[in-house]
Structures are given as C-alpha cells and as structure tokens.
GROMACS .gro file of N, CA, C and O in nm:
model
  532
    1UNK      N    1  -3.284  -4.174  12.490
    1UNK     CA    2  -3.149  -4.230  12.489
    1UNK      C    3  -3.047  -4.118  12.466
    1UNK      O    4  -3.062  -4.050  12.365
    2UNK      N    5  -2.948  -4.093  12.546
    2UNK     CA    6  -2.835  -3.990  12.557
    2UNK      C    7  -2.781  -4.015  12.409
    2UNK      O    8  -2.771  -3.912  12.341
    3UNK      N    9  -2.739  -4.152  12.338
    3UNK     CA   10  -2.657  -4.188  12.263
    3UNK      C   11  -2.741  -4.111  12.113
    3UNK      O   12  -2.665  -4.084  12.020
    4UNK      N   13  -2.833  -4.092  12.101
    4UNK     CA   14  -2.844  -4.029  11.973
    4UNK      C   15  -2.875  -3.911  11.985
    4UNK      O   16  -2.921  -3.866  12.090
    5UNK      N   17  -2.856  -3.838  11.876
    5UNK     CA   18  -2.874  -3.662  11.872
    5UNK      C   19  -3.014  -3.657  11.764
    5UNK      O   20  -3.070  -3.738  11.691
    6UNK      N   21  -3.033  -3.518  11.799
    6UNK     CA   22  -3.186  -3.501  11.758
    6UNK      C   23  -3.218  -3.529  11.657
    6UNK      O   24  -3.336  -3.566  11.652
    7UNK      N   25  -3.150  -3.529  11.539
    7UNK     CA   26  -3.211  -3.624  11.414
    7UNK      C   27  -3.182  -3.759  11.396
    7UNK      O   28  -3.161  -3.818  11.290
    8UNK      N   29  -3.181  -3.811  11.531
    8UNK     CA   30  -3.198  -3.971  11.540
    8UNK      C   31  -3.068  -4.054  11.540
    8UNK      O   32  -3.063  -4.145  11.623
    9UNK      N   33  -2.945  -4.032  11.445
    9UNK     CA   34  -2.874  -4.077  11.468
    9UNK      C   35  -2.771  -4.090  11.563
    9UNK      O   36  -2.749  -4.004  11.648
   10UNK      N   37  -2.704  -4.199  11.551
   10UNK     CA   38  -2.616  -4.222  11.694
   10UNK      C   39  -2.505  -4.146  11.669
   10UNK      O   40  -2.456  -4.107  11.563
   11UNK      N   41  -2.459  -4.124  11.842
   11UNK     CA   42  -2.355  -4.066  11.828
   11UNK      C   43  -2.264  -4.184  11.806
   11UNK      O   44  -2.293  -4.300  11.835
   12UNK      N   45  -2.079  -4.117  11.718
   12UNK     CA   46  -2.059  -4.219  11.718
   12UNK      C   47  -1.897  -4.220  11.813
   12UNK      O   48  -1.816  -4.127  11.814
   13UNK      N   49  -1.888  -4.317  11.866
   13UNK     CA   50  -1.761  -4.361  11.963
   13UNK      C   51  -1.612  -4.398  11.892
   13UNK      O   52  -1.604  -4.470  11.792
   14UNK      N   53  -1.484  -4.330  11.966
   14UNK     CA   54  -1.429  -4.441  11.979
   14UNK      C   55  -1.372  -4.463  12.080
   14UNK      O   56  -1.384  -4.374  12.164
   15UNK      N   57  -1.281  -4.594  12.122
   15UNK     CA   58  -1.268  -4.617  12.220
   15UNK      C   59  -1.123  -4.614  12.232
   15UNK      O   60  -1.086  -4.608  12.114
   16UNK      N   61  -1.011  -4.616  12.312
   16UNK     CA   62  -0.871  -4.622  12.322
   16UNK      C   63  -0.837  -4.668  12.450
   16UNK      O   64  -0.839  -4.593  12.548
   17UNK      N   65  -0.812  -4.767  12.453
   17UNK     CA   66  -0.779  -4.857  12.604
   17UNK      C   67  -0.637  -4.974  12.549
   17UNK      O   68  -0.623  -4.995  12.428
   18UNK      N   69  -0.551  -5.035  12.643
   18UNK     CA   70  -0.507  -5.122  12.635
   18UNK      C   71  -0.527  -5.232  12.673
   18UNK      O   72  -0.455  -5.330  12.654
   19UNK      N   73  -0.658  -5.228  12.748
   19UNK     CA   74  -0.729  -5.340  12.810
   19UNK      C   75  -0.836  -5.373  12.705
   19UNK      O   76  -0.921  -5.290  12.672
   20UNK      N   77  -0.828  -5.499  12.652
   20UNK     CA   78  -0.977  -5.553  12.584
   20UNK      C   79  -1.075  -5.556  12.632
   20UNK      O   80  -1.182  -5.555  12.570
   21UNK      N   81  -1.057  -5.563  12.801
   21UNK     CA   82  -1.156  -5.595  12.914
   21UNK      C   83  -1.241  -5.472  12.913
   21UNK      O   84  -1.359  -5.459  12.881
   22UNK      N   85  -1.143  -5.374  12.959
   22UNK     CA   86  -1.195  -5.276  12.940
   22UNK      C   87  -1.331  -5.181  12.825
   22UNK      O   88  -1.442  -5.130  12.837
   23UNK      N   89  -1.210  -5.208  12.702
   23UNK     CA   90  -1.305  -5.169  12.565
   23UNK      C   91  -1.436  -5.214  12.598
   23UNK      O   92  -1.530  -5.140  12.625
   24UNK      N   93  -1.440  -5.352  12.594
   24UNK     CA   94  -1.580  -5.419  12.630
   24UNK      C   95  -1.666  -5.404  12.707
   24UNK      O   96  -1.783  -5.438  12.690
   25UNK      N   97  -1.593  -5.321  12.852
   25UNK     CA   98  -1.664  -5.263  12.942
   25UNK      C   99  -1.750  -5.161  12.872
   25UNK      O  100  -1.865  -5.204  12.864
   26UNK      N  101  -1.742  -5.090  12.840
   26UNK     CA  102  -1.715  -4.892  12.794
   26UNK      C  103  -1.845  -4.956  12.645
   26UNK      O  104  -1.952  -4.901  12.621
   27UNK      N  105  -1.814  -5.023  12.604
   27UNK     CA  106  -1.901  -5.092  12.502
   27UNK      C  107  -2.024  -5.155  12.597
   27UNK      O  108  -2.113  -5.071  12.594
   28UNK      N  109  -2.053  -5.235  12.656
   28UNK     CA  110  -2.129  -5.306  12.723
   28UNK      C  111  -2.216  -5.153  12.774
   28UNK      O  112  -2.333  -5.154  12.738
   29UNK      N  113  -2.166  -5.011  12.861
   29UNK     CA  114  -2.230  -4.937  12.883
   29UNK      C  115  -2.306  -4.873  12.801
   29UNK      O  116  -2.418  -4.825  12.823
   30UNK      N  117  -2.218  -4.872  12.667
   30UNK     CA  118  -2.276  -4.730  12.596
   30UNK      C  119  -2.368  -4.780  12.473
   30UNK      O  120  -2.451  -4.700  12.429
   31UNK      N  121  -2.353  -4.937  12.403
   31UNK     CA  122  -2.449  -4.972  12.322
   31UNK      C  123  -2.587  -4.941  12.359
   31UNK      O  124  -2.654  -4.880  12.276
   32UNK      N  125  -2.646  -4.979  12.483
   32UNK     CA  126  -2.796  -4.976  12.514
   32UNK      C  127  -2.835  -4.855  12.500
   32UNK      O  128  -2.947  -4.836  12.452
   33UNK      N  129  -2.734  -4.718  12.546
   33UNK     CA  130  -2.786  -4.569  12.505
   33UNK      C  131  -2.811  -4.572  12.389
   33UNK      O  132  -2.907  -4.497  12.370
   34UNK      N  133  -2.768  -4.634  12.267
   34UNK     CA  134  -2.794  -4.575  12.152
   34UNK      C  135  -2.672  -4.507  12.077
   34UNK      O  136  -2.696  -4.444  11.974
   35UNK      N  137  -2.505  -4.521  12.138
   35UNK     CA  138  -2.451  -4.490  12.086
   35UNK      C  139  -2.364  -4.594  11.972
   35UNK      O  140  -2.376  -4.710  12.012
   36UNK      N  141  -2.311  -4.590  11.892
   36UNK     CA  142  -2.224  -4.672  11.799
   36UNK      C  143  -2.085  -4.668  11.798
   36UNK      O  144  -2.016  -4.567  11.781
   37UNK      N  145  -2.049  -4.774  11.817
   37UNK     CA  146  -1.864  -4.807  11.854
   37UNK      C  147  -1.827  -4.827  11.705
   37UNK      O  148  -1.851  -4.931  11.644
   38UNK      N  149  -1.756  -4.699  11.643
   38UNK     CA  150  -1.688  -4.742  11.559
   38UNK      C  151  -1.535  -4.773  11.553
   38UNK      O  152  -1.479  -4.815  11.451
   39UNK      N  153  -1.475  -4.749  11.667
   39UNK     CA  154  -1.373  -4.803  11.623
   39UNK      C  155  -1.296  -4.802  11.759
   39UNK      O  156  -1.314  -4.710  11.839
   40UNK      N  157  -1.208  -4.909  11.787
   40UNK     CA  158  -1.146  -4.940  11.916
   40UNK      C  159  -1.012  -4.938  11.843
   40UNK      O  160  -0.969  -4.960  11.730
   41UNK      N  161  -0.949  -4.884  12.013
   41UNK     CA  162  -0.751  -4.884  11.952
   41UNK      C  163  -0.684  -4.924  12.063
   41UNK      O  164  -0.739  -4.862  12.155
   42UNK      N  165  -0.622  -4.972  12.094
   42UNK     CA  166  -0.536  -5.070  12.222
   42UNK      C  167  -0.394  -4.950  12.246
   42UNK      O  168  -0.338  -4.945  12.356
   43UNK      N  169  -0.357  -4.875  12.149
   43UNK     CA  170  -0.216  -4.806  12.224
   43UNK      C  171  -0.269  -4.634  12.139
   43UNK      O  172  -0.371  -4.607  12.075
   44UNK      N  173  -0.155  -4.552  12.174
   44UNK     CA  174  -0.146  -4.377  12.111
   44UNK      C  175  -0.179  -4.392  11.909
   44UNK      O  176  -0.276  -4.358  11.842
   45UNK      N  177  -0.114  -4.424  11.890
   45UNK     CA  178  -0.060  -4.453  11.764
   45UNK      C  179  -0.180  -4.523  11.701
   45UNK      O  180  -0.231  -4.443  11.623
   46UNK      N  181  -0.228  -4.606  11.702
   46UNK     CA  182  -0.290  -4.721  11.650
   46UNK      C  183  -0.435  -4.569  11.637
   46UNK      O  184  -0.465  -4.511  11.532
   47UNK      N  185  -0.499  -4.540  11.779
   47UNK     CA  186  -0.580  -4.439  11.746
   47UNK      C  187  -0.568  -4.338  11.694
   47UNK      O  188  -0.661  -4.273  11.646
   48UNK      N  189  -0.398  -4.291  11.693
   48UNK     CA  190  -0.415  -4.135  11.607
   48UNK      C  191  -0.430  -4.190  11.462
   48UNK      O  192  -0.509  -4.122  11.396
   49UNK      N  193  -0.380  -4.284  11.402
   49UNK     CA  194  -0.423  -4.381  11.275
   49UNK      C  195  -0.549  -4.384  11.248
   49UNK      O  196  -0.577  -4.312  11.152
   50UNK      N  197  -0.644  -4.443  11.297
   50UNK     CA  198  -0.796  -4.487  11.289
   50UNK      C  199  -0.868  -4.296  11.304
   50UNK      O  200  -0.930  -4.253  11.208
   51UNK      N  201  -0.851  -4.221  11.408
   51UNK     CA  202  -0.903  -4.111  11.430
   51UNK      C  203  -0.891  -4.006  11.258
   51UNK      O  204  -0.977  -3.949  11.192
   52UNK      N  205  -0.764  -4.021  11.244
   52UNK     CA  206  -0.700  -3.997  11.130
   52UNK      C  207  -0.787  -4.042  10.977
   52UNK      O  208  -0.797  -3.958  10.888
   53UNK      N  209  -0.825  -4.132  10.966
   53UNK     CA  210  -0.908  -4.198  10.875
   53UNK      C  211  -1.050  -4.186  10.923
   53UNK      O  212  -1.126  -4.169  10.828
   54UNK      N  213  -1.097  -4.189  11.013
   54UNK     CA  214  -1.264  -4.202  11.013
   54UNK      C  215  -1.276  -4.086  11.069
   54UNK      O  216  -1.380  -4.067  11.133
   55UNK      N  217  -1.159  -3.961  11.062
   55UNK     CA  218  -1.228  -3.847  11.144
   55UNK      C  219  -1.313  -3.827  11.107
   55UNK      O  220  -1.386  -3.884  11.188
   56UNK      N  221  -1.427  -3.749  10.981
   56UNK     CA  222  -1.563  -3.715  10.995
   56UNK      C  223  -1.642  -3.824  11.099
   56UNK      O  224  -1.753  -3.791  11.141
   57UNK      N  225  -1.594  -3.931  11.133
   57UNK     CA  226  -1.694  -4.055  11.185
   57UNK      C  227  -1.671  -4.079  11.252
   57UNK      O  228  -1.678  -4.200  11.271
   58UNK      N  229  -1.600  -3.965  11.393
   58UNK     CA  230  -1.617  -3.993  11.518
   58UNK      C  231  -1.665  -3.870  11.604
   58UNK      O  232  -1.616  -3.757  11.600
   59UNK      N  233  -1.769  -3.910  11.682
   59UNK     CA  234  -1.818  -3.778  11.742
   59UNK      C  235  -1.735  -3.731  11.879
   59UNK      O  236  -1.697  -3.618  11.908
   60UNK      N  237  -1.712  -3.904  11.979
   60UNK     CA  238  -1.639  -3.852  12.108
   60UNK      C  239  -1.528  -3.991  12.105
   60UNK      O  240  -1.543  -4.099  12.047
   61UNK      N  241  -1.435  -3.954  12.174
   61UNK     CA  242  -1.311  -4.064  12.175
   61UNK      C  243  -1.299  -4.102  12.326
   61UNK      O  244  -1.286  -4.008  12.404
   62UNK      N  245  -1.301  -4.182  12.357
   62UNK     CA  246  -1.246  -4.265  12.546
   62UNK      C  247  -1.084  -4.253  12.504
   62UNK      O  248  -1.026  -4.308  12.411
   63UNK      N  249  -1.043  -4.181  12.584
   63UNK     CA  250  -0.893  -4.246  12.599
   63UNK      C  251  -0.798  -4.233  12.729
   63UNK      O  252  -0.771  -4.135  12.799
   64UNK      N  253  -0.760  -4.358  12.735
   64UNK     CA  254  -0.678  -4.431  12.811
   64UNK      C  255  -0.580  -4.404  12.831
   64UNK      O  256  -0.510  -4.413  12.731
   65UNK      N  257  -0.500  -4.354  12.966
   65UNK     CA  258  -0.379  -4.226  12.959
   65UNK      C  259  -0.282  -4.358  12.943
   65UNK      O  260  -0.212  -4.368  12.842
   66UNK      N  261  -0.278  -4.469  13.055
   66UNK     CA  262  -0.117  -4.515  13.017
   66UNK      C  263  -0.153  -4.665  12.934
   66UNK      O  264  -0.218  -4.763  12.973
   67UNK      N  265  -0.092  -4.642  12.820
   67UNK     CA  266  -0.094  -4.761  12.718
   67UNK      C  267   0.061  -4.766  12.644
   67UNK      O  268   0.128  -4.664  12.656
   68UNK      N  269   0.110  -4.864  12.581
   68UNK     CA  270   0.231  -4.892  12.565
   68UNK      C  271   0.269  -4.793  12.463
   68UNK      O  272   0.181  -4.777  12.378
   69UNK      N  273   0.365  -4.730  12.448
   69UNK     CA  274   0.400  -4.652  12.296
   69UNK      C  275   0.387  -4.526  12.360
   69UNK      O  276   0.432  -4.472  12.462
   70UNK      N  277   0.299  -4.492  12.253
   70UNK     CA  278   0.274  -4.374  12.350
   70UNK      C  279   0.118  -4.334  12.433
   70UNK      O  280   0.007  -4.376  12.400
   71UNK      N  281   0.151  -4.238  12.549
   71UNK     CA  282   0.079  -4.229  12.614
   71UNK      C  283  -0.080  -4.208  12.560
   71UNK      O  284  -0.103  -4.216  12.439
   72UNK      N  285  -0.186  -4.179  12.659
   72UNK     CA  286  -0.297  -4.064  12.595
   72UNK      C  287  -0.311  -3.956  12.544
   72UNK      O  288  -0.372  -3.912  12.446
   73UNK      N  289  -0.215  -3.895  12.663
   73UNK     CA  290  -0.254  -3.735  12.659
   73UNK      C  291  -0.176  -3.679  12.502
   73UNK      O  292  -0.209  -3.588  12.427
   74UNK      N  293  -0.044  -3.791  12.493
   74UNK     CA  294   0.006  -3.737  12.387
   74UNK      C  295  -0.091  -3.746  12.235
   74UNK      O  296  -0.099  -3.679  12.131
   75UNK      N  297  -0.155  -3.873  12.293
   75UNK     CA  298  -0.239  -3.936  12.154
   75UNK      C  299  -0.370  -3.841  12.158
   75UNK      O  300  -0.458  -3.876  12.080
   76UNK      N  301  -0.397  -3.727  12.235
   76UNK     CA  302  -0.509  -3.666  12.265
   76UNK      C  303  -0.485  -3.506  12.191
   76UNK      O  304  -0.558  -3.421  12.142
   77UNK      N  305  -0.318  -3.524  12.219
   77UNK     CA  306  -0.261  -3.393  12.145
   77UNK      C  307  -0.291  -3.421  11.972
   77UNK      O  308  -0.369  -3.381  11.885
   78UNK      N  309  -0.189  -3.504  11.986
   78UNK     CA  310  -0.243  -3.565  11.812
   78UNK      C  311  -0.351  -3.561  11.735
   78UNK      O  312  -0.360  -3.531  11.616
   79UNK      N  313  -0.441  -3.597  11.822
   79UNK     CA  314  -0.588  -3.611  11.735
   79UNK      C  315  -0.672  -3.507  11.733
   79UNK      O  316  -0.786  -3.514  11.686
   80UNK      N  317  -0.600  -3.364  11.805
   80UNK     CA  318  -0.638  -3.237  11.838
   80UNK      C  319  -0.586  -3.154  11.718
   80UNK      O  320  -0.656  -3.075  11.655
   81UNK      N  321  -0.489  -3.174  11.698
   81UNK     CA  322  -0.403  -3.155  11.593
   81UNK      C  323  -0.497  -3.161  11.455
   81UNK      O  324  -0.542  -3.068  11.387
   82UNK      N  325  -0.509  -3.303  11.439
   82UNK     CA  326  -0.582  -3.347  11.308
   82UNK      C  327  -0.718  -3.294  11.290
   82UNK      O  328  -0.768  -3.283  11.178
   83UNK      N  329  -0.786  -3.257  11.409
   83UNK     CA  330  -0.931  -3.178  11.441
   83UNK      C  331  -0.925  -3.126  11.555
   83UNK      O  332  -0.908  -3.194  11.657
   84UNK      N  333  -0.941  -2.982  11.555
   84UNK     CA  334  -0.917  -2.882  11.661
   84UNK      C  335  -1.051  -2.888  11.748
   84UNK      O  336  -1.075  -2.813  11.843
   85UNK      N  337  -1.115  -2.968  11.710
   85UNK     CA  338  -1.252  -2.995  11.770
   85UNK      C  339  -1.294  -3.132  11.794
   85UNK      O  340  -1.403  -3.188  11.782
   86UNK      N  341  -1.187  -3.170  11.831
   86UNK     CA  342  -1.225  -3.352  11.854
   86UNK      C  343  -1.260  -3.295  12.007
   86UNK      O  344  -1.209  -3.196  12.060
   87UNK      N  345  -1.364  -3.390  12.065
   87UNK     CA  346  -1.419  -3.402  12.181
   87UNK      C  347  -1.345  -3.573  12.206
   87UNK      O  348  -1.367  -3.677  12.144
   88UNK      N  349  -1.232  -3.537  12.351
   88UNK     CA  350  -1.154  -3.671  12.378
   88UNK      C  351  -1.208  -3.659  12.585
   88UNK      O  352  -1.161  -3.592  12.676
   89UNK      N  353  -1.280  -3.724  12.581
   89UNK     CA  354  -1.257  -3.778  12.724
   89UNK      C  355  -1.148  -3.910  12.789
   89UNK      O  356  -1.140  -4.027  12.751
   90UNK      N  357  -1.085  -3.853  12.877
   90UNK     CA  358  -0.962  -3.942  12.927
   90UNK      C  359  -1.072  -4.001  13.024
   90UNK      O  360  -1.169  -3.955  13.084
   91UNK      N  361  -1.001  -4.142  13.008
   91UNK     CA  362  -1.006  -4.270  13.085
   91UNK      C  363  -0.914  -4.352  13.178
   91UNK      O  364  -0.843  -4.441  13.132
   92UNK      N  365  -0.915  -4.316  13.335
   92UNK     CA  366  -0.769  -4.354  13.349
   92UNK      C  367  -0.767  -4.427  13.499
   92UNK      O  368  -0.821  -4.386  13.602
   93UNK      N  369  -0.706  -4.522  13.483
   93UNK     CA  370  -0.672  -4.586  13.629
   93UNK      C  371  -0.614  -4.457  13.732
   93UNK      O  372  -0.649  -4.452  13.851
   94UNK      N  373  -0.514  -4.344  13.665
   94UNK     CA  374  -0.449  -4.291  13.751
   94UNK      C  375  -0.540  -4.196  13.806
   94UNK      O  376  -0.652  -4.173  13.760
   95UNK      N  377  -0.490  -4.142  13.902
   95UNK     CA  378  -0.593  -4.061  13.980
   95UNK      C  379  -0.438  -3.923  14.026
   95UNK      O  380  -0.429  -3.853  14.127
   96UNK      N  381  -0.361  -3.929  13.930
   96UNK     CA  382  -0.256  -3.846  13.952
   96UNK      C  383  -0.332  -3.720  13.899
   96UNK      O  384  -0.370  -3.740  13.784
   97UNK      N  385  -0.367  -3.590  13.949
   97UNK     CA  386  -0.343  -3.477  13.915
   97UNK      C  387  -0.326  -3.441  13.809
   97UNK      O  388  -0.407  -3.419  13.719
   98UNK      N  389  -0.162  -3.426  13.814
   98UNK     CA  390  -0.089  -3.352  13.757
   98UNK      C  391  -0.111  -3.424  13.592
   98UNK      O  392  -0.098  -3.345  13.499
   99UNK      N  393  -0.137  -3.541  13.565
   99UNK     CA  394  -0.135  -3.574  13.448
   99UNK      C  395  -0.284  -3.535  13.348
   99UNK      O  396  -0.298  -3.499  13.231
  100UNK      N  397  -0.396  -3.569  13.482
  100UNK     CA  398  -0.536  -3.497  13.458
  100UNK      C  399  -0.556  -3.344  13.391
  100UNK      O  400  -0.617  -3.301  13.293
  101UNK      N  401  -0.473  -3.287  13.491
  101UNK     CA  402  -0.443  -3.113  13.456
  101UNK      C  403  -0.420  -3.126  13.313
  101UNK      O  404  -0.516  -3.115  13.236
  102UNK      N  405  -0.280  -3.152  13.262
  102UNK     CA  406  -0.225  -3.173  13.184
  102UNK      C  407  -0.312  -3.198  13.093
  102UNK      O  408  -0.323  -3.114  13.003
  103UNK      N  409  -0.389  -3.306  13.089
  103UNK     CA  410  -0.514  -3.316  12.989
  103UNK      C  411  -0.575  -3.222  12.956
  103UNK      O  412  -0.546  -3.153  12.858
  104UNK      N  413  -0.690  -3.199  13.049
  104UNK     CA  414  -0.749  -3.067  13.047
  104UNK      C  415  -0.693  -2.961  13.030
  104UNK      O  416  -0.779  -2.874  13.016
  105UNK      N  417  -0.609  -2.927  13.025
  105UNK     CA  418  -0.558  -2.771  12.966
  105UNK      C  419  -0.493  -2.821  12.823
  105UNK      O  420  -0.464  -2.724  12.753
  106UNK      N  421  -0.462  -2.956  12.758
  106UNK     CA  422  -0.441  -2.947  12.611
  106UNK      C  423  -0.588  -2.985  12.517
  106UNK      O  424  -0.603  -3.019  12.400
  107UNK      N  425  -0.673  -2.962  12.617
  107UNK     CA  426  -0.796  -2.969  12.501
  107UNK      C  427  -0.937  -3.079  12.562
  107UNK      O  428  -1.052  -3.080  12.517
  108UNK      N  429  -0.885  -3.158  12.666
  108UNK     CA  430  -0.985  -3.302  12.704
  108UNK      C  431  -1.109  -3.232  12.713
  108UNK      O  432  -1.114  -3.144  12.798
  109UNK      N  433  -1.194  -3.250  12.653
  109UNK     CA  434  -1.334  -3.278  12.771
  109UNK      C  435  -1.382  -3.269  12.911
  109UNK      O  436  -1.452  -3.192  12.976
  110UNK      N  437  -1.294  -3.416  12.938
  110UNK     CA  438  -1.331  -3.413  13.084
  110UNK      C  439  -1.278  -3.531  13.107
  110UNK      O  440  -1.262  -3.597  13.004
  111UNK      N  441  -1.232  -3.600  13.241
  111UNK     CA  442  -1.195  -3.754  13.243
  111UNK      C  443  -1.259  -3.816  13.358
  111UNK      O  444  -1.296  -3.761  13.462
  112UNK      N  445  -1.266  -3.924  13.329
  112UNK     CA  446  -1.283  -4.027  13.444
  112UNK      C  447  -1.187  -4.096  13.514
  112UNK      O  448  -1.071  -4.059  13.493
  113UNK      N  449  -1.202  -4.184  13.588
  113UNK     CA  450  -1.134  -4.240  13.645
  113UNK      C  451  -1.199  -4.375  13.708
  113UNK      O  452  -1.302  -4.404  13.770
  114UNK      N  453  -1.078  -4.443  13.657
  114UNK     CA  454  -1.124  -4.643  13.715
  114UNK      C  455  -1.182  -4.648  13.814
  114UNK      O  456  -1.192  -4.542  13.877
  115UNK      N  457  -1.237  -4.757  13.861
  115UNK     CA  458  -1.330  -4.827  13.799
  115UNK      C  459  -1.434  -4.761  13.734
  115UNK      O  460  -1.497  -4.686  13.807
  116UNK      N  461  -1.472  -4.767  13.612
  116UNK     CA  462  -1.548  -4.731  13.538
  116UNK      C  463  -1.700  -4.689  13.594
  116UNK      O  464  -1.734  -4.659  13.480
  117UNK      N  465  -1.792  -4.668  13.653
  117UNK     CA  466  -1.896  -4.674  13.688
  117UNK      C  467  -2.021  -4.620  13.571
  117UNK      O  468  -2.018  -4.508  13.520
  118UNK      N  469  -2.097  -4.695  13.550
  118UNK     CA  470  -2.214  -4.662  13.476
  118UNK      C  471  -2.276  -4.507  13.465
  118UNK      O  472  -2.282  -4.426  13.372
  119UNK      N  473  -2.308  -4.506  13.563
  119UNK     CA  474  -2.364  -4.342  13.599
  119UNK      C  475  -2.267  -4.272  13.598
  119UNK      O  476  -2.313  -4.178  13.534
  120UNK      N  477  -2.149  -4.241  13.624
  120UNK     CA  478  -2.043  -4.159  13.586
  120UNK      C  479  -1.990  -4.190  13.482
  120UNK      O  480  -1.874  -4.155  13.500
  121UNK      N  481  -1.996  -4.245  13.357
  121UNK     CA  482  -1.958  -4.255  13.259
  121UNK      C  483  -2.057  -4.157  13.164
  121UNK      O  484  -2.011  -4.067  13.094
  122UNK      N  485  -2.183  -4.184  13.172
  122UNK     CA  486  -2.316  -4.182  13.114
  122UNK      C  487  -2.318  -4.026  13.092
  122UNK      O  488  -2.341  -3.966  12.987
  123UNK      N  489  -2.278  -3.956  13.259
  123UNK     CA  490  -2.328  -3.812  13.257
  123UNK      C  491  -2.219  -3.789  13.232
  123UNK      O  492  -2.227  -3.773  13.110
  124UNK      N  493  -2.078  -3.770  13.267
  124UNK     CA  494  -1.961  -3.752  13.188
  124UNK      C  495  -1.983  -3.699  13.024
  124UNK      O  496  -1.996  -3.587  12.976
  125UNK      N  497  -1.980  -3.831  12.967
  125UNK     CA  498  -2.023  -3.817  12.802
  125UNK      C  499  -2.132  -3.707  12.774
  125UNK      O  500  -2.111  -3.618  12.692
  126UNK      N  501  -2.276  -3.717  12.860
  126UNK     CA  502  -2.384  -3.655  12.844
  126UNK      C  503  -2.306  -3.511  12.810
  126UNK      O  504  -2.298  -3.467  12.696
  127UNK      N  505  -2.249  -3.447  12.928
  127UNK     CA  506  -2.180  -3.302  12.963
  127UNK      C  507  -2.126  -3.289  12.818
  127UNK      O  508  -2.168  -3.208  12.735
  128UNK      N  509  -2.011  -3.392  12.796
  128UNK     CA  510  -1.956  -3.342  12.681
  128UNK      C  511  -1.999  -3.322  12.553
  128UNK      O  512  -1.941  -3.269  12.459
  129UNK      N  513  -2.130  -3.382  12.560
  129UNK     CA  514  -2.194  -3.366  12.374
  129UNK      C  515  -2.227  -3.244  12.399
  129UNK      O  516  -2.193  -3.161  12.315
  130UNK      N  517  -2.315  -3.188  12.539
  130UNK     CA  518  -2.398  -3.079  12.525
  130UNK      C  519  -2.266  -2.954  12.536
  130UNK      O  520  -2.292  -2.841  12.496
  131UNK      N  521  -2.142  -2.981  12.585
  131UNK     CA  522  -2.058  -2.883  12.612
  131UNK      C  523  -1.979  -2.854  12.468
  131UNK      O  524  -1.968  -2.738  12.429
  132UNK      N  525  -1.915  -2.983  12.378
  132UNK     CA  526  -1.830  -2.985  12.331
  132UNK      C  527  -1.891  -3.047  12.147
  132UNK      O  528  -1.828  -3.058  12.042
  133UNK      N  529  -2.001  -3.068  12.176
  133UNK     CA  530  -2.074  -3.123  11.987
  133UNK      C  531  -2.180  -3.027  11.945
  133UNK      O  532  -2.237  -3.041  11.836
   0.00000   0.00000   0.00000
C-alpha cells in the first residue's frame, strides 16, 4: 500500500476543496491505500487554520486552487510559510498555465487536474512522498 511508510504507519492527508463532492472523492481514493484523512477544509483560510494546528500531523495537503476567500496558491504560500517543508499538491479544475507555474515555482509538489482520475492521483502523491517526505 503506497499510503503507509516503512514503519507501518499511514501517511497522513489533508484535503482542501470547496466541493464536499469532491473531498469525498480524493477520500474514497486514498482510504483503501492506507492513507489517513485528517483533516478537510472547504476555502484558503479555514486550511491555513487547521494546517496551522495539526502541522506535525500532516504529511501531504490536496489543494484546490479556486475556492471562495482566498485562493490555493495563496493558501499554499501560507502553509509554506508555517513549514518550509509542507509537501502541497494542487488540485484544480483549471488547466490555466500560468496559475500552475505559479504554483510550482512557490513551492507545490506537483498538481493535478479535474477530473480526478484514480491512477493519476495515486502516482502523483506516490512521486511526492518519494520526492518531497
């Protein structure tokens, strides 16, 4: 199982979407690996809050570029801020470039893009534990 690291325990998640649908998606994939959802956030703010408090207790973050308040990338800056070593993969309907770039050069991981697909989610994450944990 991708979701746990070599002394067994899970890695642990969080998630940042404004879609519930979504969260649940991203959850529905990643429980059966073996990873643990600790904590879901619907807008910027709400996760730099939660990231903020359970930082030792998050290994990788999903986040969702356009959500109300503020954006991802800004909420990606933030939580970079609070740990210069947060591992944040963007999650994003958009397929704009320029906002992707933007990610990736303030620190992302790596991102995806909607519709979510199983197997590109899976190795996505995979890359980033072995690149970025």
């Amino acid at each position: 199982m991708i979701g746990l690291k070599a002394d067994g325990s899970p890695y642990r998640i969080m998630i940042v979407d404004d879609s519930i649908f979504v969260q649940n998606q991203i959850k529905k994939l990643l429980l059966p690996e073996g990873f643990e959802i600790v904590a879901t956030a619907g807008h910027g703010r709400e996760a730099i809050e939660k990231y903020q408090s359970l930082c030792s207790g998050i290994d990788l973050v999903t986040m969702d570029i356009t959500m109300p308040g503020m954006h991802g990338v800004e909420a990606m800056k933030e939580i970079i801020k609070i740990n210069p070593d947060a591992c944040v993969i963007i999650v994003s309907a958009l397929g704009r470039t320029d906002l992707m770039k933007e990610a990736l050069l303030c620190g992302a991981a790596n991102y995806i893009i909607k519709p979510i697909k199983r197997k590109n989610l899976l190795q996505t994450i995979q890359y980033a534990i072995q690149a970025f944990i």
